XYZ file of C-alpha atoms in Angstrom:
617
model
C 41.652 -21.948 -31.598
C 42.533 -25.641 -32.285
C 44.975 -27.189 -30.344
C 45.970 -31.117 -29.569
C 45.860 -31.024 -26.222
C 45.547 -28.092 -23.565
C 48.003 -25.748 -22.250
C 48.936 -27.293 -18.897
C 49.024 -24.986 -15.927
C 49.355 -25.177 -12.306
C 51.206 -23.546 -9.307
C 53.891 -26.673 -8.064
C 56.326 -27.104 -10.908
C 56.675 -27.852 -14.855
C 58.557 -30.080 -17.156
C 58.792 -30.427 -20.973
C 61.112 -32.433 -23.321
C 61.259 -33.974 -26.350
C 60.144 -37.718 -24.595
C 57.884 -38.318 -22.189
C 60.390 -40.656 -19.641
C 62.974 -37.385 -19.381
C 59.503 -35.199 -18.567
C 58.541 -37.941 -15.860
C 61.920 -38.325 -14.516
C 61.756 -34.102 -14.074
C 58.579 -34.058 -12.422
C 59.527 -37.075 -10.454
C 62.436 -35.232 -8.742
C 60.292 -31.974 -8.816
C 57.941 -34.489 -6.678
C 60.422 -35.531 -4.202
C 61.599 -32.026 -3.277
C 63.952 -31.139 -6.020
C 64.518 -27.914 -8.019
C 64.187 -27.042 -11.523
C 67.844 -27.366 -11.904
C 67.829 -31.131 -10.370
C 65.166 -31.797 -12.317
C 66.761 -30.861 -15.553
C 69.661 -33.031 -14.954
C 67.853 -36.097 -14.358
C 66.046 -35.397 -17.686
C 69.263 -34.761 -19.429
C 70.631 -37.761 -18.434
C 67.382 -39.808 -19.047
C 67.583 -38.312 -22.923
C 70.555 -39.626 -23.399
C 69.242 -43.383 -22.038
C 65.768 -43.087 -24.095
C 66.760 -40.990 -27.436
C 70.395 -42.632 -27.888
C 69.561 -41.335 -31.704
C 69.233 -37.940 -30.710
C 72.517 -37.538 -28.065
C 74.506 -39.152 -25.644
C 76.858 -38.699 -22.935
C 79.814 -37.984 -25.149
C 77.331 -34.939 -26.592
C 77.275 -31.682 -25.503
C 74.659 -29.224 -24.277
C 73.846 -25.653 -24.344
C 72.140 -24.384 -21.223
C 70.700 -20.793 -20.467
C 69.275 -20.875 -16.613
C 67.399 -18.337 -14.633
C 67.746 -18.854 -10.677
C 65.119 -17.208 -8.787
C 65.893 -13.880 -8.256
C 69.181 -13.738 -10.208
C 70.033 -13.074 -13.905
C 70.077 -15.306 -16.418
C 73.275 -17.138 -17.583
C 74.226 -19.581 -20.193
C 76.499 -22.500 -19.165
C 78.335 -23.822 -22.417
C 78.530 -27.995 -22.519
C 80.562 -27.128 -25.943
C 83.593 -28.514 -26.062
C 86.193 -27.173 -28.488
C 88.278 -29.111 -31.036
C 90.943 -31.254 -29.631
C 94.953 -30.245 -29.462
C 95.373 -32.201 -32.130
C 92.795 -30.909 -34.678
C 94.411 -28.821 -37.237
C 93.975 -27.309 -40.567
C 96.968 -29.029 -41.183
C 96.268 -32.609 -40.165
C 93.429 -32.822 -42.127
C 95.139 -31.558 -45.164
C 97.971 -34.351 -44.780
C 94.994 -36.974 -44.775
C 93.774 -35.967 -47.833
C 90.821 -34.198 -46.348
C 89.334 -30.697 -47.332
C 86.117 -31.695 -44.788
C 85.901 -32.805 -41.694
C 84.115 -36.312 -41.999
C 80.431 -36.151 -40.821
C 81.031 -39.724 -39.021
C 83.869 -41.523 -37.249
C 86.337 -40.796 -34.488
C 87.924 -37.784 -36.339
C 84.941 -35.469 -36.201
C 85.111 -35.760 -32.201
C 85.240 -32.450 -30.064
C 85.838 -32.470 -26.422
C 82.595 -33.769 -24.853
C 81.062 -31.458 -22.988
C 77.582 -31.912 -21.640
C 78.453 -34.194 -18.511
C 80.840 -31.370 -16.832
C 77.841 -28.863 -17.605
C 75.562 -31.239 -15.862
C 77.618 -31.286 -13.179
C 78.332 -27.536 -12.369
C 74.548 -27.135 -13.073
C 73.740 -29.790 -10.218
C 76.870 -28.069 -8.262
C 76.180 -24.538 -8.404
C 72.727 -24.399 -8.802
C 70.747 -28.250 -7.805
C 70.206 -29.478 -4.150
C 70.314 -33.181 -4.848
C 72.892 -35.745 -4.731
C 74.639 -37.079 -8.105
C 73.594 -40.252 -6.954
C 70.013 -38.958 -6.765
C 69.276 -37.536 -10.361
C 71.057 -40.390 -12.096
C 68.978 -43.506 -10.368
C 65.914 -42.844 -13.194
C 69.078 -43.230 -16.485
C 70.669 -45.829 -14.714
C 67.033 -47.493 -14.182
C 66.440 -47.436 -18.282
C 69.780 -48.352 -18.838
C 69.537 -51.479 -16.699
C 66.107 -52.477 -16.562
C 65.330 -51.591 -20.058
C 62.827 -48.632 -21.989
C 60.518 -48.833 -24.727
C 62.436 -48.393 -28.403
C 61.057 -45.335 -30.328
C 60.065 -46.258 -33.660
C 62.982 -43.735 -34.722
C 65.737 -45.876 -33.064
C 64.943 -48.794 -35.079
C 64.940 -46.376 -38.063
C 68.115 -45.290 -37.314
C 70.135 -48.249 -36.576
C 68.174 -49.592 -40.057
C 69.823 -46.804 -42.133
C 72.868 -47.874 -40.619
C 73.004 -51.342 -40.141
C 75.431 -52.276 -42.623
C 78.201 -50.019 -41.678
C 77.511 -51.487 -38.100
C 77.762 -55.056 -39.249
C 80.927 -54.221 -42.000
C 82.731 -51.971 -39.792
C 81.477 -51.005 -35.890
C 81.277 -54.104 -34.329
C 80.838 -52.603 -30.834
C 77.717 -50.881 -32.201
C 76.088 -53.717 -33.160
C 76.548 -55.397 -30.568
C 74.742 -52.916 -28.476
C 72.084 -52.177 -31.336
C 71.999 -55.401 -33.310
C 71.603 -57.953 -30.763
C 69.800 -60.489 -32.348
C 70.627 -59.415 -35.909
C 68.150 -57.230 -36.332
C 67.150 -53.597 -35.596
C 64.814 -53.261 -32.503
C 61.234 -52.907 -33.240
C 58.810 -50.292 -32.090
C 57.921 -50.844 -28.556
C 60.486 -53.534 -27.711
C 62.757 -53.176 -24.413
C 66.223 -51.708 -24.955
C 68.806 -52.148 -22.504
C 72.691 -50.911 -22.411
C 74.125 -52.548 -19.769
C 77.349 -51.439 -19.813
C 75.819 -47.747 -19.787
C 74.789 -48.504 -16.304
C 77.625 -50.017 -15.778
C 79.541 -46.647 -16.237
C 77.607 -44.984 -14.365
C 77.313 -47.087 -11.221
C 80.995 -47.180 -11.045
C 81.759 -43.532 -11.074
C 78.991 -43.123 -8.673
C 81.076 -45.496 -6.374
C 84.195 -43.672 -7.059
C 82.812 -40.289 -6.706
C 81.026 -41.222 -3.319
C 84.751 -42.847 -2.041
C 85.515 -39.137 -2.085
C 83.628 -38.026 0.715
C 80.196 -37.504 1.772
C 79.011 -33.579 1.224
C 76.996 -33.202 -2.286
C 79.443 -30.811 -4.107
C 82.418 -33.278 -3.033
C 80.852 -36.073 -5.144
C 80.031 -34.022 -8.138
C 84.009 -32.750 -8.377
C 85.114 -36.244 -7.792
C 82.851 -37.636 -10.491
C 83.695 -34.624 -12.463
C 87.318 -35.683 -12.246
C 86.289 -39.306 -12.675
C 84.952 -38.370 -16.700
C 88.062 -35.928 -16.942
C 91.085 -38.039 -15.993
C 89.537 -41.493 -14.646
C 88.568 -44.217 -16.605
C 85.823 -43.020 -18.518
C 88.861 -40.061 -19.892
C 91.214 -42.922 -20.859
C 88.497 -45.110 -22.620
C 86.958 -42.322 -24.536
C 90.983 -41.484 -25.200
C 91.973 -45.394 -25.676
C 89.177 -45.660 -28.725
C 89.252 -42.495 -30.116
C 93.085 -43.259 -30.991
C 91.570 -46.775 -33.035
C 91.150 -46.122 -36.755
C 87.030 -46.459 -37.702
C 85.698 -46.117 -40.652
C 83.707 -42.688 -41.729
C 81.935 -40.548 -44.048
C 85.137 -40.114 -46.107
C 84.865 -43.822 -47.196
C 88.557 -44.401 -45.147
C 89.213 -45.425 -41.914
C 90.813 -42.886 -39.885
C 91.817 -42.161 -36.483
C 90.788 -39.099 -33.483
C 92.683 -36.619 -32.427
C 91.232 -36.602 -29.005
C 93.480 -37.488 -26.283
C 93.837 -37.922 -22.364
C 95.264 -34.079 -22.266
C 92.452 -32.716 -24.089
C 89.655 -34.113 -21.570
C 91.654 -33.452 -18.766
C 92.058 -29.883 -19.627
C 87.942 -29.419 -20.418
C 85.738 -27.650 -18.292
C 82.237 -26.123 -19.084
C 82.120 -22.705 -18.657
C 79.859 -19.774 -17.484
C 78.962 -16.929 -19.735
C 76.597 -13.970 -20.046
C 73.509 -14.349 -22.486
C 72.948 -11.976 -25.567
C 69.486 -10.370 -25.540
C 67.233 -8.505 -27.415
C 64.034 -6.228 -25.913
C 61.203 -6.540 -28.781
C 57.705 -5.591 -28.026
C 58.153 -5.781 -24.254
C 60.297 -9.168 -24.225
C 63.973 -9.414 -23.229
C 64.856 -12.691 -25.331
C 68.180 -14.178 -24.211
C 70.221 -16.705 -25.934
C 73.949 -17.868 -26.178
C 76.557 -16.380 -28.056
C 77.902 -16.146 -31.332
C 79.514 -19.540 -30.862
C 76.152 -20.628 -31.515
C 73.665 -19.926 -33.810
C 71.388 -18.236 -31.017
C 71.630 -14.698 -32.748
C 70.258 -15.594 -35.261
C 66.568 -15.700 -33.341
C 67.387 -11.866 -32.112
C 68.568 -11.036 -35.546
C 65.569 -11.882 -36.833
C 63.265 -9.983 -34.555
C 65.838 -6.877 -35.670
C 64.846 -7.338 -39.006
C 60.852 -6.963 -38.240
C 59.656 -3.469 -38.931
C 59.230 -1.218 -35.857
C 55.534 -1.693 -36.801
C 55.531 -5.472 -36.577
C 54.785 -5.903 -33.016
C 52.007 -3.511 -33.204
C 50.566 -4.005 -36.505
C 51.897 -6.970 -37.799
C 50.508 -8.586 -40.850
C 47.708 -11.127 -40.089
C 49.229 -13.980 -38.079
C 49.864 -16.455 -40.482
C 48.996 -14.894 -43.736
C 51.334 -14.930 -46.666
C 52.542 -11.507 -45.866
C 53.287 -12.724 -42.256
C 55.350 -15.110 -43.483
C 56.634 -13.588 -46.360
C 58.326 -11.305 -43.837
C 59.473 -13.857 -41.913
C 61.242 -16.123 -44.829
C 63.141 -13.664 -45.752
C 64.457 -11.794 -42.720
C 65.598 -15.311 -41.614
C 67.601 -15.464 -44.584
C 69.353 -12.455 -44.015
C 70.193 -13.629 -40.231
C 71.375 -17.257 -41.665
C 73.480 -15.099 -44.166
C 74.951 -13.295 -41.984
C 75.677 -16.358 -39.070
C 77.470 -18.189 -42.235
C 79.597 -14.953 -42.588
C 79.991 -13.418 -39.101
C 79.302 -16.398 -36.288
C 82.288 -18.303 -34.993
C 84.071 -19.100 -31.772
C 86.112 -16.029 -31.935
C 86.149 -14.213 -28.818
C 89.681 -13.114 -28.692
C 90.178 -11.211 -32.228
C 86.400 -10.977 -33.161
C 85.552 -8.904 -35.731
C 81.856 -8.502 -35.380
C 79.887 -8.254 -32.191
C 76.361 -9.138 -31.272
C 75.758 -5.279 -30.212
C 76.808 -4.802 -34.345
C 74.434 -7.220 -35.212
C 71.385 -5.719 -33.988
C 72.684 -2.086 -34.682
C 68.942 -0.117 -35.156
C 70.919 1.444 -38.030
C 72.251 -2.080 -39.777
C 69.206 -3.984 -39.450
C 66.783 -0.996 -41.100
C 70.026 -0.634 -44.055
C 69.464 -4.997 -44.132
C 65.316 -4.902 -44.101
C 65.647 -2.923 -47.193
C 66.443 -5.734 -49.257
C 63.281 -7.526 -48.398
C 61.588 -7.112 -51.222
C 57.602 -8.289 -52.670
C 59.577 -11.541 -54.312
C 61.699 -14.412 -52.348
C 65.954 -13.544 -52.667
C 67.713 -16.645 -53.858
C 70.778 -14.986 -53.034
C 73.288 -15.275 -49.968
C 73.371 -12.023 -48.953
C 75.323 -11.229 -45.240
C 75.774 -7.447 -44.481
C 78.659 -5.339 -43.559
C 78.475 -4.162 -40.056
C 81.062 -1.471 -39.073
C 81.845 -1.120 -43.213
C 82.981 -4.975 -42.543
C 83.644 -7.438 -45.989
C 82.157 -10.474 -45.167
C 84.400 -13.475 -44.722
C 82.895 -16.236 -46.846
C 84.318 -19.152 -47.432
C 83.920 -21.948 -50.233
C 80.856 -23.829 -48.904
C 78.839 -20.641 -49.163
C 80.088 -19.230 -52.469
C 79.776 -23.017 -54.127
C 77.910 -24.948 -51.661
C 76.233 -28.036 -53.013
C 72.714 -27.689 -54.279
C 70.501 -30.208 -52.588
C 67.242 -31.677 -54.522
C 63.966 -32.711 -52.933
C 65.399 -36.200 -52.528
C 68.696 -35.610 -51.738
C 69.687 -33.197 -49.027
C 72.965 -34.410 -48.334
C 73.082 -33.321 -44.865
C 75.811 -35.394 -43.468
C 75.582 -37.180 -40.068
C 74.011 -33.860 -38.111
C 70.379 -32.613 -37.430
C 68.380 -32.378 -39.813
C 66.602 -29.147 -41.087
C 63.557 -31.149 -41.790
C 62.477 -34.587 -42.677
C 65.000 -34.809 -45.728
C 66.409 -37.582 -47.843
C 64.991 -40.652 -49.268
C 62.120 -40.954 -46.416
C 58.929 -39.980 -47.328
C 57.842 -39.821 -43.493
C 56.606 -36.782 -41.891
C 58.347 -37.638 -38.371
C 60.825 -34.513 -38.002
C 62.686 -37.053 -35.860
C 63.113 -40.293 -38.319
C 66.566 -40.695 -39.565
C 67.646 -39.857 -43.373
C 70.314 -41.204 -45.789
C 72.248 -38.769 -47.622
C 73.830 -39.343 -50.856
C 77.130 -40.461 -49.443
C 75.387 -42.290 -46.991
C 76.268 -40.311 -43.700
C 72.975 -40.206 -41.769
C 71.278 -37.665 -39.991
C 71.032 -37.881 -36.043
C 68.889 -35.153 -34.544
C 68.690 -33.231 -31.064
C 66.658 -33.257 -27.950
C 64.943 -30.354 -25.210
C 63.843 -30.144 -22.731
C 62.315 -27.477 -19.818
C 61.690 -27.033 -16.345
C 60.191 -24.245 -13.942
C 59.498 -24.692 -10.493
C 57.358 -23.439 -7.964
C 60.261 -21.170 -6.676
C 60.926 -19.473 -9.825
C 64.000 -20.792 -10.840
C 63.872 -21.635 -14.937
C 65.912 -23.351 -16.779
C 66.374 -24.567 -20.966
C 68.608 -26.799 -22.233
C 69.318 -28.120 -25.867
C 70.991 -31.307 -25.501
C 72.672 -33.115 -28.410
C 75.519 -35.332 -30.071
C 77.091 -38.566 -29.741
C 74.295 -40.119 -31.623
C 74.791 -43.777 -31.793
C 74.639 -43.546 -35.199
C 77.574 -40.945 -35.529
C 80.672 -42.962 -34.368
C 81.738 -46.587 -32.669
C 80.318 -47.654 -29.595
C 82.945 -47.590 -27.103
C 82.759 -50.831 -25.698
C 83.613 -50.725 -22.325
C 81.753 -47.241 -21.689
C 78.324 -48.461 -24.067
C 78.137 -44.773 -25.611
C 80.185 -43.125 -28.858
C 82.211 -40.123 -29.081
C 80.114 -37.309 -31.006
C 80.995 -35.452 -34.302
C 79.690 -31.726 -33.920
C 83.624 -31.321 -35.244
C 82.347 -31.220 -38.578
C 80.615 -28.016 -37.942
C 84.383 -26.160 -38.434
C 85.647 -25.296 -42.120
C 88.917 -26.414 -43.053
C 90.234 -22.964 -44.628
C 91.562 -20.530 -42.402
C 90.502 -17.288 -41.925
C 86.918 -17.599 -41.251
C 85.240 -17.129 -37.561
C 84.226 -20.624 -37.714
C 87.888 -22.030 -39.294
C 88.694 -25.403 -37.400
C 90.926 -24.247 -34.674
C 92.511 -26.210 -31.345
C 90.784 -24.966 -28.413
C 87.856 -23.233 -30.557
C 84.661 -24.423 -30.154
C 82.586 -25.149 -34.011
C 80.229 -23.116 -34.495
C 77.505 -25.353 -32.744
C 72.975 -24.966 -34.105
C 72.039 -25.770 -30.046
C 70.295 -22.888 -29.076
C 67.824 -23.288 -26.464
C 65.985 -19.661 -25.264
C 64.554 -17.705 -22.531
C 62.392 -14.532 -22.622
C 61.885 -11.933 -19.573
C 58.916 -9.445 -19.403
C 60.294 -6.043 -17.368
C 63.010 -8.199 -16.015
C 61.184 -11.207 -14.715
C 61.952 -14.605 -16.875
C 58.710 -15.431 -17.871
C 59.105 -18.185 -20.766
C 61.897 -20.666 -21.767
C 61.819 -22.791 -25.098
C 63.557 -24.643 -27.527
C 63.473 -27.411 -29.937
C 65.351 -29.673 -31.762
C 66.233 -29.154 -35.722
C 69.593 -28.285 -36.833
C 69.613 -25.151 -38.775
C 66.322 -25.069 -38.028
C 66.108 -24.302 -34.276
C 65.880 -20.444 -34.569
C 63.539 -20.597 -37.550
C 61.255 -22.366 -35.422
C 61.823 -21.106 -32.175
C 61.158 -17.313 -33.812
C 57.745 -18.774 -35.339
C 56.686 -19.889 -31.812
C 58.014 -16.372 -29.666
C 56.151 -14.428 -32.001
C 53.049 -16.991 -31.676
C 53.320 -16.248 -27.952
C 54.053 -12.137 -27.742
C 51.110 -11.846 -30.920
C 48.122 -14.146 -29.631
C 45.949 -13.076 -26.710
C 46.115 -14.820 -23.731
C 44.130 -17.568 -22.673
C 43.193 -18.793 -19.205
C 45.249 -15.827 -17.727
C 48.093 -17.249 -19.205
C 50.074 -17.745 -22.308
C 48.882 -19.856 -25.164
C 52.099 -21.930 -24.858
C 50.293 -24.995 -26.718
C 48.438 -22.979 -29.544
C 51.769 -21.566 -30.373
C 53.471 -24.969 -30.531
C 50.746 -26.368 -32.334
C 50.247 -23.602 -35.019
C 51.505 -24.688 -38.532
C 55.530 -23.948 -39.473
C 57.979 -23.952 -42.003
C 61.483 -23.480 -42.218
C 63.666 -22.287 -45.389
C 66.919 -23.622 -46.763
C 68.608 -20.820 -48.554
C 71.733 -21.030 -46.806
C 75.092 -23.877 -46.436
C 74.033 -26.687 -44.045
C 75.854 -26.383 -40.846
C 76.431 -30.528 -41.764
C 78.616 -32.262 -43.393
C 78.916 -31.807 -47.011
C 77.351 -28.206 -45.928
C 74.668 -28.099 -48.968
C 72.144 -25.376 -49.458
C 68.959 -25.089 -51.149
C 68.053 -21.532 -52.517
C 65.111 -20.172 -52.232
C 63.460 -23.939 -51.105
C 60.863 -23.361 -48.271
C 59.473 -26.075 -46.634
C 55.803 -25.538 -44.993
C 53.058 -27.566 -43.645
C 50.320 -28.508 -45.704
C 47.805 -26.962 -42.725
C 49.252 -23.369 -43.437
C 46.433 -23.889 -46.345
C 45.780 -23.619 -50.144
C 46.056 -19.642 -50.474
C 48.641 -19.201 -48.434
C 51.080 -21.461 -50.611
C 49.688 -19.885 -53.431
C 50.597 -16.660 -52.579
C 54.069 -17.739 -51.778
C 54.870 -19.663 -54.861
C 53.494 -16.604 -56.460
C 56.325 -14.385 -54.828
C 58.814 -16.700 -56.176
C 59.380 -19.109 -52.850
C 60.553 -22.752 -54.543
C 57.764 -24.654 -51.716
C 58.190 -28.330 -50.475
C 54.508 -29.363 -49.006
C 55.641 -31.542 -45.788
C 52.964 -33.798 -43.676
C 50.594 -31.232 -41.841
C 52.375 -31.976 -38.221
C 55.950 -32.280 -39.783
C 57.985 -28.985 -38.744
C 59.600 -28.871 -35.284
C 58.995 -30.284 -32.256
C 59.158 -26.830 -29.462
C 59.067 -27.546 -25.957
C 58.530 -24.906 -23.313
C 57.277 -23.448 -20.144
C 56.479 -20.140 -18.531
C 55.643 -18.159 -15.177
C 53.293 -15.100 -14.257
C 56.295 -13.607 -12.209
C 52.451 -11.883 -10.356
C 50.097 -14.436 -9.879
C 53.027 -17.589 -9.463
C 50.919 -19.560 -12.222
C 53.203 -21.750 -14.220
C 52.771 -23.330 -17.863
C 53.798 -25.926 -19.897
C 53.466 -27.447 -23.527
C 55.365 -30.074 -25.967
C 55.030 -30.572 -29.353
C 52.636 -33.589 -30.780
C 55.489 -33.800 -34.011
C 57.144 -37.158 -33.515
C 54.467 -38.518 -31.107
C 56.986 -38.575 -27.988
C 57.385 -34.964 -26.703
C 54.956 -34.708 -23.428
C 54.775 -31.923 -20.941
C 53.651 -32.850 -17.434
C 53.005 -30.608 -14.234
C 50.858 -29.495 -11.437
């Protein structure tokens, strides 16, 4: 089987992310004695430097870890919505969304305190230690992705009309930054060398650092800038400036949090993911939905009946995430356990029929009426051209580009852009794993803060604005978040952990590659990480964008042109409304694995976007 470039393998330690300075910054702590939770953080951090498009510090991150020996557990990095976010305030501004831009759509940020407790609880290095390769980038400069220059292109008027600080940072000389050329943020660095020197006045043992820099971002001065601007009218996606709701109290009072993973067994595999405060059930629903038969006698891999089967059990899981997933913990109506109910899911596979559904169709678990609310009964139709996804991740390459580059920026019709997401991967040699899905704070979704040289993020506009629904904007509550990175055990032993970035896409693609993985012999003695990366994908629309203005797309599946003539003919034959994308234009999975018997370790990143590299040895 084709693939474009080998599986990696080797006994030391693994790395794989979504840019190939995170994946050396991984392997280069790996190298110099660190863990696979070390080396995660200095990739995290490194993201945020390299792929300002795709996050930043004020982002958050969803992280599901395996230590050697124990269990697995997912740390949340998602913060909720601020005190001061209500149904309510909105409404008195004249709002019935939450803007997909600006200072108003902030949540709590929450990936730096989950990079800290993961470094805590779990890492063996100094703070100091995994953030010398991000401060290095910041300071000394990085190569620009073509997609950065893309980005600040699409929004390079709004920078120059109306966020100053941004261009500044991103319009130095007037002009977006070309392919290739050095970027620097200097006053990135800047933050981050001076809570290193506060958090190392607090003493000189590891974990006393980490709390004191911990308590530097809560209630220091990186709290009351983030605080200070967030109170500053900017303009945003609702064509008025408006100010955040996030205040000192709210960061003070954040802290990430540990939780247990939902799983799945399915043809031997124990697939774990976050919660329903994510959209990580989605992935297990879907494997529900296969027929008992699947694993053993699936249709051919790839044929029209393979992914037939696939298209439209995903659109009974995104149905039923739209009607059941939310924050809800405390008075939820719907568990995961009635999710994947043997009974539900063989009463939901028989609506798959021969022909695709262009219907929203969630189920009733427990005799349950689904809770919809108005952007799934009327959502916006989007056309080829004009998938108004708001300022989020994008499902695909959407809007008025014609590129092929999952990652390239889009304008939608009320010109909110998309940003996008990043992965990345590690295992080490001692069998600890870990996944992680970072995201947010794109530079392109708020202001700059100028004394901090990062934005607040805007995964706020994830929450409806009616009440009633599991993913109703609520104080405290976190939105209803598309991060979802995975991990997979075989008779208790984490073997594999993926993830990729995409929006509403994640668990379309993620599903596409587990099955890939579990379905395709073995190569080498070990999995065929890469041939599953590199096979061809698709994703399908027929449900409300988790973005801002929340438009869907019935029936619209969008496949690579390499899944070949037949197979697309088949599928517009069973009624599938097909967009042909570029033939390397869906996803971009990273991941890595162990042989819990022989110690061998893997590792693979996807060619799509021309920056995601794997490294190991």
């Amino acid at each position: 089987m084709f693939t474009t470039r080998p599986t990696l393998q080797g006994t030391f330690g693994m790395a794989a992310s979504s840019h190939w300075l995170a994946t050396a910054a991984a392997m280069a702590v790996l190298e110099d004695g660190g863990n696979a939770f070390d080396a995660a953080v200095a990739a995290g951090f490194t993201l945020q430097v390299v792929e300002p498009h795709m996050n930043g510090p004020a982002g958050e991150v969803p992280i599901i870890l395996a230590p050697a020996g124990g269990r697995p557990q997912v740390l949340c990095g998602q913060g909720g919505a601020p005190a001061g976010a209500t149904i309510g305030h909105f409404a008195s501004l004249g709002l019935d969304e939450v803007p997909g831009t600006g200072p108003l759509a902030a949540t709590v940020p929450g990936a730096f305190d989950a990079w800290m407790l993961l470094l805590r609880d779990h890492g063996t290095k100094r703070l100091s230690e995994v953030l010398q390769y991000a401060i290095g980038y910041a300071a000394h400069g990085y190569p620009a992705l073509p997609a950065i220059g893309a980005a600040v292109s699409v929004v390079r008027e709004q920078f120059e009309r109306h966020w100053p600080s941004s261009a500044a940072l991103y319009l130095p000389d007037g002009r977006p930054p070309a392919a290739g050329a050095l970027m620097r943020n200097p006053r990135l660095a800047d933050t981050w060398r001076r809570l290193l020197a506060e958090a190392e006045a607090a003493g000189a043992a590891r974990e006393q650092q980490i709390e004191a820099a911990r308590r530097v971002w809560r209630e220091g001065f990186v709290a009351a800038a983030l605080a200070g601007f967030a109170a500053r009218p900017a303009m945003d996606t609702s064509g008025v400036p408006h100010a955040g709701v996030l205040t000192g109290g709210d960061l003070a009072a954040f802290e990430a949090t540990y939780e247990e993973p939902v799983g799945y067994e399915w043809g031997g595999w124990t697939v774990c993911k976050p919660g329903l405060w994510s959209q990580g059930p989605v992935l297990l629903q879907q494997l529900a939905l296969l027929p008992d038969e699947f694993g053993r006698s699936a249709p051919e891999y790839g044929s029209p009946e393979y992914l037939h089967a696939l298209i439209e059990g995903g659109k009974l899981a995104m149905a039923d995430r739209e009607a059941w997933y939310g924050d809800n913990t405390e008075h939820a109506d719907v568990t995961v356990a009635d999710l994947l109910d043997p009974a539900y899911n063989a009463e939901r596979r028989m609506l798959i029929g021969e022909f695709a559904s262009a219907e929203l169709r969630p189920g009733m678990p427990g005799g349950r009426l689904p809770r919809l609310g108005r952007h799934a009964v009327a959502a916006p139709e989007a056309g080829d051209w004009a998938m108004a996804l708001g300022a989020g991740e994008p499902t695909a390459t959407t809007g008025p580009s014609t590129s092929s580059d999952p990652g390239t920026p889009t304008v939608a019709a009320d010109g909110a852009t998309n940003g996008d997401t990043c992965h990345v991967d590690v295992v080490d040699r001692w069998g600890n794993m870990v996944s992680a899905t970072p995201s947010g704070g794109w530079l392109q979704s708020s202001p700059v803060v100028p004394e901090l040289g990062f934005p607040l993020g805007t995964r706020l506009q994830m929450a409806h604005l009616e009440p009633g629904l599991p993913n109703s904007l609520t104080p405290g509550r976190r939105p209803r978040t598309t991060l979802s990175p995975s991990l997979a055990l075989r008779d208790g032993e984490p073997v594999l952990a993926f993830g990729t970035p995409g929006g509403d896409a994640q668990d379309q693609w993620g599903l596409h590659f587990f099955l890939a993985v579990a379905l395709r012999p073995s190569v080498r003695g070990g999995l065929d990480l890469q041939g599953a990366v590199d096979a061809p994908n698709w994703h399908q629309e027929g449900f409300p964008s988790s973005f801002h203005p929340h438009a869907t797309d019935p029936a619209r599946v969008v496949v690579e042109e390499r899944v070949g003539a037949a197979v697309i003919a088949e599928l517009r034959r069973r009624r599938h409304r097909l967009r042909i994308s570029g033939p390397w234009s869906e996803g971009r999975v990273c991941a890595v694995a162990r042989d819990p018997r022989t110690g061998l370790l893997s590792a693979a990143a996807d060619p799509r976007g021309m920056q995601g590299y794997a490294a190991g040895r």
